PDB file of C-alpha atoms in Angstrom:
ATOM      1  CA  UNK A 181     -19.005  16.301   8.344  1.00  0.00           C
ATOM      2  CA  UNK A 182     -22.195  18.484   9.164  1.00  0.00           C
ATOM      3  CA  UNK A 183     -19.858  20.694  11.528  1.00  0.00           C
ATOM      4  CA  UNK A 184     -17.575  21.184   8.709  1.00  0.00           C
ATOM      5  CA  UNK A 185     -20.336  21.913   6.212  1.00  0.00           C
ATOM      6  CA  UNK A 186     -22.909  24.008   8.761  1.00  0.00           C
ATOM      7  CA  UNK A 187     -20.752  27.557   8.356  1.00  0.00           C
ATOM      8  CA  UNK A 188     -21.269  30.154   5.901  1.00  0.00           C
ATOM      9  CA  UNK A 189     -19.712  30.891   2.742  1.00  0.00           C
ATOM     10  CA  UNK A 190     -16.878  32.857   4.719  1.00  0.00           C
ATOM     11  CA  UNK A 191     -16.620  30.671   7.167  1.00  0.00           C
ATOM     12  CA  UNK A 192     -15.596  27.971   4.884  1.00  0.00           C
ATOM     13  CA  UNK A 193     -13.322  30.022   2.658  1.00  0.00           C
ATOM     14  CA  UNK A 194     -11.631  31.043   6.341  1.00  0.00           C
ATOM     15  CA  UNK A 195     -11.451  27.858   7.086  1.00  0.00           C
ATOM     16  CA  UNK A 196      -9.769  26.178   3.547  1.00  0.00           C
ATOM     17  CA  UNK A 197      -7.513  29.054   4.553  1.00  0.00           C
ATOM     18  CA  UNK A 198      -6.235  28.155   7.550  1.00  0.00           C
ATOM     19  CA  UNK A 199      -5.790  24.362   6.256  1.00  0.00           C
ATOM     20  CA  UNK A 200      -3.088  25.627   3.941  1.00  0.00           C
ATOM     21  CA  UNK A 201      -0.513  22.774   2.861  1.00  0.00           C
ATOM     22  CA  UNK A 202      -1.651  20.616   5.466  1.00  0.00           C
ATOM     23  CA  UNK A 203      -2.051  18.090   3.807  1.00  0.00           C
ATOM     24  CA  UNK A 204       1.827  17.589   2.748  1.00  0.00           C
ATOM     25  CA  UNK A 205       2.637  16.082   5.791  1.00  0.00           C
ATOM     26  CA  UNK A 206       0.546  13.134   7.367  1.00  0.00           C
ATOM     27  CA  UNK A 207       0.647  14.546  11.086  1.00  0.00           C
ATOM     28  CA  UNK A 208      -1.164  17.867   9.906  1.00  0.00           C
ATOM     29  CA  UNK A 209      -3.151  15.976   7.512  1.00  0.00           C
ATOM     30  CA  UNK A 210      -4.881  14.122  10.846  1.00  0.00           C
ATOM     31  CA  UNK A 211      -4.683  16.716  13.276  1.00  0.00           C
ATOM     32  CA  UNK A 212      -6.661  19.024  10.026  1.00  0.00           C
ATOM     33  CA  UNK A 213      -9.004  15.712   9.480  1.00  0.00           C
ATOM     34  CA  UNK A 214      -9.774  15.606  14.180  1.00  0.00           C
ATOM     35  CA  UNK A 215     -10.730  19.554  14.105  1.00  0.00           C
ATOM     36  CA  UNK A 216     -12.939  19.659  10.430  1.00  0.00           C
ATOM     37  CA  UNK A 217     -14.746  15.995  10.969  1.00  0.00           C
ATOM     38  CA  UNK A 218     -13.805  14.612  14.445  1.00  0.00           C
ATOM     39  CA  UNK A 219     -11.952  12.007  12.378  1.00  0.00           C
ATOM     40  CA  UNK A 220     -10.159   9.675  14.451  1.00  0.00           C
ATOM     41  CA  UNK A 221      -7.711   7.034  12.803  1.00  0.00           C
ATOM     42  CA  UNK A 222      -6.991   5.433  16.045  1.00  0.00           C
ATOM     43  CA  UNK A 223      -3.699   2.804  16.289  1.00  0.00           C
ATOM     44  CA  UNK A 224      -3.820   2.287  12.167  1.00  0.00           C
ATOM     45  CA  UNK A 225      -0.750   1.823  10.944  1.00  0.00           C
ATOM     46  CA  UNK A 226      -1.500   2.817   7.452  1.00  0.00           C
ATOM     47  CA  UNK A 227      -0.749   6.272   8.888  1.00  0.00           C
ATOM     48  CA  UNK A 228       2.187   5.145  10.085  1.00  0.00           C
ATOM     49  CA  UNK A 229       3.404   3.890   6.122  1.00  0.00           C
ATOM     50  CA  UNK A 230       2.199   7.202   4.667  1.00  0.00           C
ATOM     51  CA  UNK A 231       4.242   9.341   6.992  1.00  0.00           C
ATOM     52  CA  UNK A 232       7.887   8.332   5.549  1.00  0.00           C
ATOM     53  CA  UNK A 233       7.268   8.976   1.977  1.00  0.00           C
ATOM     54  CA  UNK A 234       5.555  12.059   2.355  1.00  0.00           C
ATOM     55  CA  UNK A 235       8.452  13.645   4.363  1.00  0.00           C
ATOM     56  CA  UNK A 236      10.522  12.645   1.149  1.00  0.00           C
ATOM     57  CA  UNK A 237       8.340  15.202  -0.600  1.00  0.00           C
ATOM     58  CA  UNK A 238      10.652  17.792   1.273  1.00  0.00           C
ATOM     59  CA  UNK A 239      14.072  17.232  -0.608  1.00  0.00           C
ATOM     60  CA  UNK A 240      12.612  15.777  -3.906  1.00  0.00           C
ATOM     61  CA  UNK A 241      10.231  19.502  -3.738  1.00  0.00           C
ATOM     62  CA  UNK A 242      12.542  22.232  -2.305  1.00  0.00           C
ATOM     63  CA  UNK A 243      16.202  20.456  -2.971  1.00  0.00           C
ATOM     64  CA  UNK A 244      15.928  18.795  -6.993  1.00  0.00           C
ATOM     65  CA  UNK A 245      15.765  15.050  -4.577  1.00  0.00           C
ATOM     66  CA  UNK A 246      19.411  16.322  -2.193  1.00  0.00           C
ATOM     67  CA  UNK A 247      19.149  14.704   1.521  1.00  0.00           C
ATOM     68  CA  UNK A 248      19.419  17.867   3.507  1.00  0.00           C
ATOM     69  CA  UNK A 249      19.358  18.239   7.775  1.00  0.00           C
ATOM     70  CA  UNK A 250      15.897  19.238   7.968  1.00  0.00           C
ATOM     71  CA  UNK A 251      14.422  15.972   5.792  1.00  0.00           C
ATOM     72  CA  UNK A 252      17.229  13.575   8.289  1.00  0.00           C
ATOM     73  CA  UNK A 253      15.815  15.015  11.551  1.00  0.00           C
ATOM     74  CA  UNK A 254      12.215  14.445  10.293  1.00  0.00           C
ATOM     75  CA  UNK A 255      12.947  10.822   9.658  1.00  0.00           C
ATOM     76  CA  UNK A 256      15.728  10.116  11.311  1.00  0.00           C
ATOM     77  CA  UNK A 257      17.453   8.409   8.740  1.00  0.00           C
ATOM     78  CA  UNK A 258      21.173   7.213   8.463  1.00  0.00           C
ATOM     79  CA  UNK A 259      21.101   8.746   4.669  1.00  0.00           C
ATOM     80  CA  UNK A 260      24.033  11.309   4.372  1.00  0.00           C
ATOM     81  CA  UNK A 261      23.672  15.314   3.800  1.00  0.00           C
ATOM     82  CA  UNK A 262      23.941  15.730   0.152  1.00  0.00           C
ATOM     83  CA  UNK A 263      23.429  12.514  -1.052  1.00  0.00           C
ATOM     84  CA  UNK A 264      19.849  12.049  -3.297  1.00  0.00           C
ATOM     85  CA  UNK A 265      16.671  10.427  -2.067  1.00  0.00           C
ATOM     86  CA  UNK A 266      15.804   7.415  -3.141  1.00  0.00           C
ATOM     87  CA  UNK A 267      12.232   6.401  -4.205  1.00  0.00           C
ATOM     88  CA  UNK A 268      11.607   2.970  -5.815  1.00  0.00           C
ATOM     89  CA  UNK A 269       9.128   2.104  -8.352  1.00  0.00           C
ATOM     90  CA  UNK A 270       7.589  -0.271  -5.678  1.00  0.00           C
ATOM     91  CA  UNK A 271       7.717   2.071  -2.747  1.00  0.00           C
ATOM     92  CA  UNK A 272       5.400   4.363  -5.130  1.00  0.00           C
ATOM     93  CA  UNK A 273       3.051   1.640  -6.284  1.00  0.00           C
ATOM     94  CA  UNK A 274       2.441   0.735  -2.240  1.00  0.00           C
ATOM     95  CA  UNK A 275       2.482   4.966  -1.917  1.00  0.00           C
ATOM     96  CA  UNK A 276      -0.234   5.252  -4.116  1.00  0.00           C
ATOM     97  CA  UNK A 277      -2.184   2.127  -2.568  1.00  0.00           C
ATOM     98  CA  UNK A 278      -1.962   3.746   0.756  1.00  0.00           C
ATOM     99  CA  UNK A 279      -3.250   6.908  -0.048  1.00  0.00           C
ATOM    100  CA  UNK A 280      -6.277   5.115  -1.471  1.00  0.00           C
ATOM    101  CA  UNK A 281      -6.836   3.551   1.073  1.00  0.00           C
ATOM    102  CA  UNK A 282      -6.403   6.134   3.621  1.00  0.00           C
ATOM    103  CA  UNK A 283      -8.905   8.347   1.088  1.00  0.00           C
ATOM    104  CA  UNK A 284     -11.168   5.078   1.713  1.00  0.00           C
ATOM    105  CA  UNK A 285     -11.021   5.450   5.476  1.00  0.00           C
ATOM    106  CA  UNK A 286     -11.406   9.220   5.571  1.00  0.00           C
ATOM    107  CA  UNK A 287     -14.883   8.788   3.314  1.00  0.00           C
ATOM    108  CA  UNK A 288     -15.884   5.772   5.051  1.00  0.00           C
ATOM    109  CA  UNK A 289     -15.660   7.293   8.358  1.00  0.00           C
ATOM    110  CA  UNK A 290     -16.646  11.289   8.060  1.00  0.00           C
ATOM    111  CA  UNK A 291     -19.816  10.072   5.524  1.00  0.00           C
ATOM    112  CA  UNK A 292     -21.069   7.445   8.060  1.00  0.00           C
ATOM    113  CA  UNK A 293     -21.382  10.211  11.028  1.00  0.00           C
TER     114      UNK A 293
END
């Protein structure tokens, strides 16, 4: 966290910059996370949940929720072209309980270094 924190005023604003959207999709989110605070998640498979329902953020964002190539080749899904993504109230609730939790780790680990 210091390393993030340590730069100047620019430096920071450069740096929130660069970081963009990264944190739509859960591969940028920990690759942003290893270079700002030498976070680490290791084997968790909590990553692993998150990854799948953020890459349905794609169709439900830029297609009004229509399957398109791009969103099958991310996931590699048997869904058809065309048809709409499905989200469940469930897969939400456990969405929303994983991204707590991943918050959790992310606090637990960058504040205790």
């Amino acid at each position: 966290m210091r390393r993030a924190l340590s730069a100047g005023h620019e430096d920071v604003e450069g740096r929130l910059k660069r970081i963009g959207n990264a944190f739509q999709s859960v591969p940028r989110t920990l690759e942003t996370l290893r270079e700002l605070f030498g976070f680490d998640p290791g084997d968790d498979a909590l990553w692993t949940r998150l990854t799948g329902p953020f890459e349905k953020r794609h169709p439900v964002t830029h297609n009004l929720g229509v399957i398109d190539r791009k969103y099958l080749e991310r996931v590699q899904a048997t869904e058809r072209i065309g048809r709409e993504v499905r989200v469940t109230v469930t897969e939400l609730h456990t969405l929303l309980e994983d991204v707590q939790a991943a918050i959790d780790r992310v606090q637990v680990d960058v504040v205790a270094s």
